[in-house]
CSV table of C-alpha atoms and ligand atoms in Angstrom, one decimal:
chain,number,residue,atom,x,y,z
B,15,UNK,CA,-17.0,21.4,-12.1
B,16,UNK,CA,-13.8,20.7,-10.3
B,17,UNK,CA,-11.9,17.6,-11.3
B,18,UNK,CA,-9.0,15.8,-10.1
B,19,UNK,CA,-5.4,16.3,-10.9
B,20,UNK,CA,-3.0,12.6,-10.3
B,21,UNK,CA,0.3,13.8,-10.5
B,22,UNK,CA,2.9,10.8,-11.5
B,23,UNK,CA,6.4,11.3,-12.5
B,24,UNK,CA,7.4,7.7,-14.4
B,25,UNK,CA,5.7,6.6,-17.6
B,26,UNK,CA,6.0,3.0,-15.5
B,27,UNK,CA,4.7,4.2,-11.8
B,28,UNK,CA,1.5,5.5,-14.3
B,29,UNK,CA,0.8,2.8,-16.9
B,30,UNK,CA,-0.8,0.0,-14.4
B,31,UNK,CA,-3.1,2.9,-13.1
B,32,UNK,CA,-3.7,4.7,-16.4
B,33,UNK,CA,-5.5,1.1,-17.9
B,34,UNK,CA,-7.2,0.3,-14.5
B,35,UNK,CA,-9.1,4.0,-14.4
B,36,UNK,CA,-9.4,3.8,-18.2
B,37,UNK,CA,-7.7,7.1,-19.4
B,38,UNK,CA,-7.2,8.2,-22.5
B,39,UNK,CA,-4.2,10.7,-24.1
B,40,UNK,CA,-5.4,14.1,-24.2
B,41,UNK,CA,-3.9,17.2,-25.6
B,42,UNK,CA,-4.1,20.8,-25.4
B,43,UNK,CA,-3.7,20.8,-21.5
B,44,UNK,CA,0.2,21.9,-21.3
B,45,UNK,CA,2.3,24.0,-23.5
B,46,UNK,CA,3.3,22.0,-26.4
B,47,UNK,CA,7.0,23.2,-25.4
B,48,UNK,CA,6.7,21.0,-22.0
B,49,UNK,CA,7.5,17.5,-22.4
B,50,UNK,CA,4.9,16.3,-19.9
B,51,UNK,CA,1.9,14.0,-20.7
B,52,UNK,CA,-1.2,14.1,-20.2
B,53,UNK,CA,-4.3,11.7,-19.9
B,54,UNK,CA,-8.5,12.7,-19.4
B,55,UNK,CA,-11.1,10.4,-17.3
B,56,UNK,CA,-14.2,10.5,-15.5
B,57,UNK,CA,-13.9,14.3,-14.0
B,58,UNK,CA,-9.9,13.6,-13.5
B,59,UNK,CA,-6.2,14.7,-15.4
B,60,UNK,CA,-3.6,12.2,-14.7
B,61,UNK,CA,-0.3,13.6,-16.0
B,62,UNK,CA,3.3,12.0,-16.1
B,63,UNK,CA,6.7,14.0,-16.6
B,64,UNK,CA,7.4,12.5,-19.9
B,65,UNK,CA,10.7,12.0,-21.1
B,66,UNK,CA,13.7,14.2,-21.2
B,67,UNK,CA,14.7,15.3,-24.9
B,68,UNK,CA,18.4,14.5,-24.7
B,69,UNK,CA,18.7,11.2,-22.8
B,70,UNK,CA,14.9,9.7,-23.6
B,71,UNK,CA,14.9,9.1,-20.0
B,72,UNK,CA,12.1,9.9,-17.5
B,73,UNK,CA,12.1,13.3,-16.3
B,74,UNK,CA,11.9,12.5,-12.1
B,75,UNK,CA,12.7,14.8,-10.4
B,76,UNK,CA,11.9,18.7,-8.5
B,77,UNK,CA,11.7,20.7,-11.4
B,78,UNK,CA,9.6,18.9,-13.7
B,79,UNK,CA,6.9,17.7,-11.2
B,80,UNK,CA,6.6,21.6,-10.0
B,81,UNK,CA,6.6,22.5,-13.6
B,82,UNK,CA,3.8,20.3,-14.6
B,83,UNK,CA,2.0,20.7,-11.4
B,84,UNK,CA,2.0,24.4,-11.6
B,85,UNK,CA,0.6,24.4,-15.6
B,86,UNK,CA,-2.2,22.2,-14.7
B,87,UNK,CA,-3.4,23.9,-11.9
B,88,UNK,CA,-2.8,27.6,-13.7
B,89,UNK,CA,-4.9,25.9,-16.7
B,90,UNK,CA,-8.0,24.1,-15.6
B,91,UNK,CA,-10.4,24.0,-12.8
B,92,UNK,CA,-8.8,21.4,-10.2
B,93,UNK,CA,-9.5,21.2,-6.4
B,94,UNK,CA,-7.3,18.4,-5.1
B,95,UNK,CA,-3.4,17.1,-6.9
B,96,UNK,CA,-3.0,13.3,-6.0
B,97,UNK,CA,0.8,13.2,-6.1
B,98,UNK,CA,1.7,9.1,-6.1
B,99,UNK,CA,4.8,7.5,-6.4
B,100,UNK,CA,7.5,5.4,-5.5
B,101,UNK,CA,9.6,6.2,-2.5
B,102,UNK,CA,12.3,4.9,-0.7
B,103,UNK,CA,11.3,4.0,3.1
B,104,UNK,CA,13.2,4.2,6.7
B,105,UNK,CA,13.3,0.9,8.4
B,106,UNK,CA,13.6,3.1,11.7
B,107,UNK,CA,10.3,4.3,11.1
B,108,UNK,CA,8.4,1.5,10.2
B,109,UNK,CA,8.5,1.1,6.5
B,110,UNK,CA,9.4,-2.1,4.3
B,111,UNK,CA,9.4,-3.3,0.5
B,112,UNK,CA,5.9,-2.4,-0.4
B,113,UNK,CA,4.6,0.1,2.8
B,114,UNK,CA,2.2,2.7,1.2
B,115,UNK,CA,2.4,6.4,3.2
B,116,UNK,CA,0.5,9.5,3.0
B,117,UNK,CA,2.3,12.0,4.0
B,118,UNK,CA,1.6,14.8,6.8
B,119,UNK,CA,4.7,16.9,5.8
B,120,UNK,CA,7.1,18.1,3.0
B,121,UNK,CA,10.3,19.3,3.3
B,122,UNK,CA,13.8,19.1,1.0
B,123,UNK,CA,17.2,17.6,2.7
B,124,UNK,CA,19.2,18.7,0.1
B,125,UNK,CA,19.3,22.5,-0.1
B,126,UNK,CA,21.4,23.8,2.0
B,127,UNK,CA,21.3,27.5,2.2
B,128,UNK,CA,23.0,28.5,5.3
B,129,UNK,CA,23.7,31.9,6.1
B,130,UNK,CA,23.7,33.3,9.9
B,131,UNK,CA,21.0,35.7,11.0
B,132,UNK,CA,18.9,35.0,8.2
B,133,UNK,CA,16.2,32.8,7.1
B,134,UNK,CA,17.6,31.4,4.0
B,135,UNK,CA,18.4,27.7,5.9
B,136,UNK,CA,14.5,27.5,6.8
B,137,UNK,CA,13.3,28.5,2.9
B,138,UNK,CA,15.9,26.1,1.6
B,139,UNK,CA,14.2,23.1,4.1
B,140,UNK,CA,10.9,24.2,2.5
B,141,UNK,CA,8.8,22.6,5.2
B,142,UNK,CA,4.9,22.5,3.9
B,143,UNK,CA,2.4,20.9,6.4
B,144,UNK,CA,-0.2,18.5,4.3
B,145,UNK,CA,-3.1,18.3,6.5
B,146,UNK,CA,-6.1,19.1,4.9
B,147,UNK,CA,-9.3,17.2,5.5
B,148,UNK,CA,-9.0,15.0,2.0
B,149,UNK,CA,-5.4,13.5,2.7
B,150,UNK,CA,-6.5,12.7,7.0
B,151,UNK,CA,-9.9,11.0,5.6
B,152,UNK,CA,-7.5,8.8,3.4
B,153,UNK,CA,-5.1,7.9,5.8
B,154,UNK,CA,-8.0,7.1,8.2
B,155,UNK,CA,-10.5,5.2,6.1
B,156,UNK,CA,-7.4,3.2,4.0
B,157,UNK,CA,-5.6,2.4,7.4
B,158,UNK,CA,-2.1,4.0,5.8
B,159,UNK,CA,0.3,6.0,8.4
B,160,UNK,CA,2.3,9.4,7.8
B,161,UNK,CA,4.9,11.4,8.4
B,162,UNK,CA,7.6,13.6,6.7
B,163,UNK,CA,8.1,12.5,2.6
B,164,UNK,CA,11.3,14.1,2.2
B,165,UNK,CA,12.4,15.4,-1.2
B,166,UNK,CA,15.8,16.0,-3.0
B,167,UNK,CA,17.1,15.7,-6.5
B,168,UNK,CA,19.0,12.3,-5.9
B,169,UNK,CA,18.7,8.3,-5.7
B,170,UNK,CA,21.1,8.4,-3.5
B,171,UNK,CA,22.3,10.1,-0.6
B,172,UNK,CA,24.9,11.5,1.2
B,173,UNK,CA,25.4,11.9,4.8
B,174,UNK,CA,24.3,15.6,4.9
B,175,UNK,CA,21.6,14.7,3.2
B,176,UNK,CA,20.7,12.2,6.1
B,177,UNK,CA,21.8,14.7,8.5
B,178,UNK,CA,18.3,16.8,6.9
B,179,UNK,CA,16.5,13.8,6.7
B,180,UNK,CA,16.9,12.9,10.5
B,181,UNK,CA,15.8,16.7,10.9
B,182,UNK,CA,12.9,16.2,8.7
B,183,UNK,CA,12.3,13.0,10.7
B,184,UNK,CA,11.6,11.6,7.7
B,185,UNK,CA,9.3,8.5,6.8
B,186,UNK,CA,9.9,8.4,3.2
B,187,UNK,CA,12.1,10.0,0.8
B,188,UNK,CA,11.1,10.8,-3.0
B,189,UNK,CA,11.8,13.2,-5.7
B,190,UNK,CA,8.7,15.3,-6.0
B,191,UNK,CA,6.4,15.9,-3.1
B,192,UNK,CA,8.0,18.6,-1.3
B,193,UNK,CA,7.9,20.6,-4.6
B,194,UNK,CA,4.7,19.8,-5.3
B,195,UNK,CA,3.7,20.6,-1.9
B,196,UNK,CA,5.0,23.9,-2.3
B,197,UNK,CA,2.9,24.6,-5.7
B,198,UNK,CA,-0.5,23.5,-4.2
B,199,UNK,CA,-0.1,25.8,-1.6
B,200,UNK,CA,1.0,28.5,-4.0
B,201,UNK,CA,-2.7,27.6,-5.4
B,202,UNK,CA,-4.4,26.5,-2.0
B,203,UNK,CA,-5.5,23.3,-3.9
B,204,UNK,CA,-5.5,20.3,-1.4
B,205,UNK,CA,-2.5,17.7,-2.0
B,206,UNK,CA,-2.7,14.2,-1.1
B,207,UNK,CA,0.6,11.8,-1.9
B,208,UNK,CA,0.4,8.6,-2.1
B,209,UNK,CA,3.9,6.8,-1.9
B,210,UNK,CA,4.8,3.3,-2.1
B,211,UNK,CA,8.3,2.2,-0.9
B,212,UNK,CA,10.3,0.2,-3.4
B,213,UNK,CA,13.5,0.2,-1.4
B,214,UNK,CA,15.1,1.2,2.2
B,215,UNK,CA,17.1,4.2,3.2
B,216,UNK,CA,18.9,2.6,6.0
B,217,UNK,CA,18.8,-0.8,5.1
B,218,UNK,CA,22.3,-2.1,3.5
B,219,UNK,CA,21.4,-2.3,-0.1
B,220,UNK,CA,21.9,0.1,-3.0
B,221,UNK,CA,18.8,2.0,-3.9
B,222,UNK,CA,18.9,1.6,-7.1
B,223,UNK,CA,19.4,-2.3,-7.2
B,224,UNK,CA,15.8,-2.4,-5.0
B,225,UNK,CA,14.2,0.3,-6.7
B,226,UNK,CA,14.4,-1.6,-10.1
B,227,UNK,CA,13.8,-5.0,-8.5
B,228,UNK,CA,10.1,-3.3,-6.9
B,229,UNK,CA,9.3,-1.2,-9.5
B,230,UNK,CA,6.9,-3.2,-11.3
B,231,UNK,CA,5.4,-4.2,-8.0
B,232,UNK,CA,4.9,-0.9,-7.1
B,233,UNK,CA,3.4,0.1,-9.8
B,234,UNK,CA,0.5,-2.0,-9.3
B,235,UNK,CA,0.4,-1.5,-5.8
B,236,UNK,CA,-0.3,1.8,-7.4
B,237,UNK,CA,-2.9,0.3,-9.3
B,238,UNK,CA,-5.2,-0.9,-6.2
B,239,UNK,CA,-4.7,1.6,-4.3
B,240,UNK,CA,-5.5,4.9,-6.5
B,241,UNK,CA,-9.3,3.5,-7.3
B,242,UNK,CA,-9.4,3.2,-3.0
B,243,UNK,CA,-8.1,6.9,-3.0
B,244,UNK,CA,-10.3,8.3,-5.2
B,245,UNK,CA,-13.2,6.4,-4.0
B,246,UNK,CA,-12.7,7.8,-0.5
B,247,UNK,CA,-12.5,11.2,-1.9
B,248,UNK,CA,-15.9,11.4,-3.7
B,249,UNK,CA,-16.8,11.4,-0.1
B,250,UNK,CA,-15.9,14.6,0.7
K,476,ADE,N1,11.9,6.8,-5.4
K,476,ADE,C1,12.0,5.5,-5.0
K,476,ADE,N2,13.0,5.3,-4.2
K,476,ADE,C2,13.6,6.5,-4.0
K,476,ADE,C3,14.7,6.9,-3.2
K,476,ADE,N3,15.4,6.1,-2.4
K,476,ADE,N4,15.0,8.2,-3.2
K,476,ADE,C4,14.3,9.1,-4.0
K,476,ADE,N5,13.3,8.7,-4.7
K,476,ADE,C5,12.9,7.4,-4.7
């Protein structure tokens, strides 16, 4: 039967939501070279990035979150990835401390490959559209908005990376959906995000000093929310 495959980078976006859908740890899933994590429920896989080997740190980021992604899907029978998360949010679009977004769109701002009379600028953007059936019902039935999640491999950002973003038109900005994006349509399983804004891209504070600050918070937005998500999917 096909399950469900929630795709979480932190250990502490996850932990609320693993105890609330009553997961358990699970083994056997990944290559036991990947650091990635991996819990079984009721017809679902929730699996984190787990932690980098040489800093203990979470692994967030592109890479792992495609990595993982990719496994899963190349392993078991899975028709729809829930990708949730934090993400910053832009004022000038509507977000604030705490807005949850389901995204529409994917797309990088930070790989620039430009070289004339080629398409290399375009691959480098990575634009995926995410509108399949599952992620519109969502968005409908939970009352969230969308938009452009736009991904790069930084906190921070510099100003041509908001140069992209402004292209991208971007609601929220995070460090995995694109990528992930880009895997489920490698495997044309359906992708819904989920993203929760811990902290503003054009407001005037650092985004790390809101990030940690809404962390927790978000995390148990996170919490609610999922059951919702899932709930409105056994719909379809
Ligand atoms: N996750 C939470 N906030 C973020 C931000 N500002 N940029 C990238 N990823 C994030």
């Amino acid at each position: 039967m096909s399950k469900l495959l929630i795709s979480i980078a932190m250990e502490a976006e996850a932990a609320p939501l693993i105890s609330a859908l009553k997961l358990t740890p699970s083994t056997g899933l990944l290559p036991s070279a990947l650091p990635f994590v991996s819990y079984e429920g009721d017809n679902m896989t929730l699996i984190t990035s787990g932690k980098d080997a040489v800093t203990g740190v979470d692994n967030v980021g592109t890479i792992p979150a495609a990595l993982s992604v990719s496994h899963a899907l190349a392993t078991g029978d899975y028709n729809t990835v829930v990708n949730c998360g934090t993400c910053g949010g832009f004022i000038k679009r509507g977000m604030s401390i705490g807005s949850v977004m389901i995204p529409t769109v994917g797309a990088f701002h930070d790989r620039r490959i430009v070289i004339p009379g080629t398409k290399f600028e375009e691959y480098g953007v990575g634009k995926r559209e995410v509108t399949n059936a599952k992620a519109a019902l969502v968005r409908e039935e939970l009352g969230y908005v969308g938009g452009c999640c736009t991904t790069g491999d930084s906190l921070d950002h510099v100003p041509t990376d908001d140069a992209q973003m402004e292209a991208n038109e971007a609601v929220a900005k995070d460090m995995e959906f694109a990528s992930i994006a880009q895997v489920c349509s490698l495997y044309g399983v359906d992708l819904v995000g989920v993203k929760v804004v811990t902290d503003l891209v054009d407001g005037d504070k650092p985004s790390f000093e809101e990030f940690m600050e809404n962390l927790g918070t978000a995390a148990k937005s996170l919490q609610e929310t999922i059951p919702k998500v899932i709930e409105v999917l056994a719909k379809k």
